[in-house]
Amino acid sequence: MDKGNTIKNLLQNSIAAYFAAIEIHNKPNITYRYETTTLLLINAWELILKAFIRKYVKSKDIFENNRHTIPFNKAVKYVNDYLNKKKANSFTAIKKNLCIIEEYRNKIVHFYHEPLEMLIFSLIARCALNYVEFVKEHFSRDIIVEQGLFIMPLGFKQPFRPEDFLSKKAIDNVSSKEGKNFIDNIVKVIEDLKEQNIEDPIVLPFNVYMENVKKITNSDILIALTSEDKADAKLAKVTKYKPVNDPGAQKVHLSDEEIINKYPLKYYDVWHICKEKIQGFKKNQDFNNIMKEIKKDPTLSYERKLDPKSERSLSQYFYSESVIDEIKKEYNQSNEHHTQT
């Protein structure tokens, strides 16, 4: 079979396995729900990863010497190495999610009597969303729109008590060593990703509305607050911001770490990258004029004063990575203008 047909068949079979997993999971009364769903989801991912390798990773083959296809773990590694090389840690969280679900699938006999439904639901829900985004990005297929899959999440009972999951009662309810290790592994993976500054989650996040219990009218999850020594999870308020060129917008103070993450380039870095990427680039008056305008745009630059309390303090500018494209555009337009005149 030629390469094109192989990719096409792998893609079609993968999507079929994915929707079979969704159908099984959403049945109102079915035994082995999570056992079957995880099996089908891993199968869907294995096929789509092999299609990806066949399509993009020229240095790797999905067939081994015995003409059998490579195992799931090897397919994950090939794709992880390829995508993370193009963009650091772009596939890491997806890989961790898949590895944990595969661990559950392989050791499922040890978990039959363990209350792990919330964990597994959160893992496979994230896995399913990751799959849709992966297929859309790398195979230009929006399978949700194609299939008209807009399922209303109705139910008569929550599948778990969130307040139990966020306390030590969760680990206490798990009796087997394998079950405890499984939960510990998930926590460790989440902590490792956080230490690497990887924001992509491995589980499906929940929106939480916090207010006095007597005033609650509508919330996604009601959290029972407990003392710190009895809790396994901590809640932190996270405020996301987007730089805008609007003097009337709310002002925010950035920590050193936030500045570095959002504006990683210094003036020398900008000049050096422009020299490499812009044909015929010169550090001339045109460049200086462009940089002067860029310093006025908070979406592209950040002014950090050595003494924030002093108006006369010396300052240093930091720049976002998108500044290179802006300079390239303005620089080329300036050169075209000089050529015409």
Short mmCIF file of N, CA and C in Angstrom, two decimals, residues 57 191 204 276:
data_model
loop_
_atom_site.label_atom_id
_atom_site.label_comp_id
_atom_site.label_asym_id
_atom_site.label_seq_id
_atom_site.Cartn_x
_atom_site.Cartn_y
_atom_site.Cartn_z
N VAL A 57 7.20 12.65 9.91
CA VAL A 57 8.52 12.27 10.45
C VAL A 57 9.26 11.40 9.44
N GLU A 191 2.86 18.09 39.10
CA GLU A 191 3.90 18.92 39.74
C GLU A 191 5.09 19.10 38.81
N LEU A 204 -9.01 17.30 32.60
CA LEU A 204 -9.97 18.34 32.23
C LEU A 204 -10.19 19.25 33.42
N GLU A 276 20.02 38.27 11.22
CA GLU A 276 20.02 36.91 10.66
C GLU A 276 18.82 36.67 9.75
#
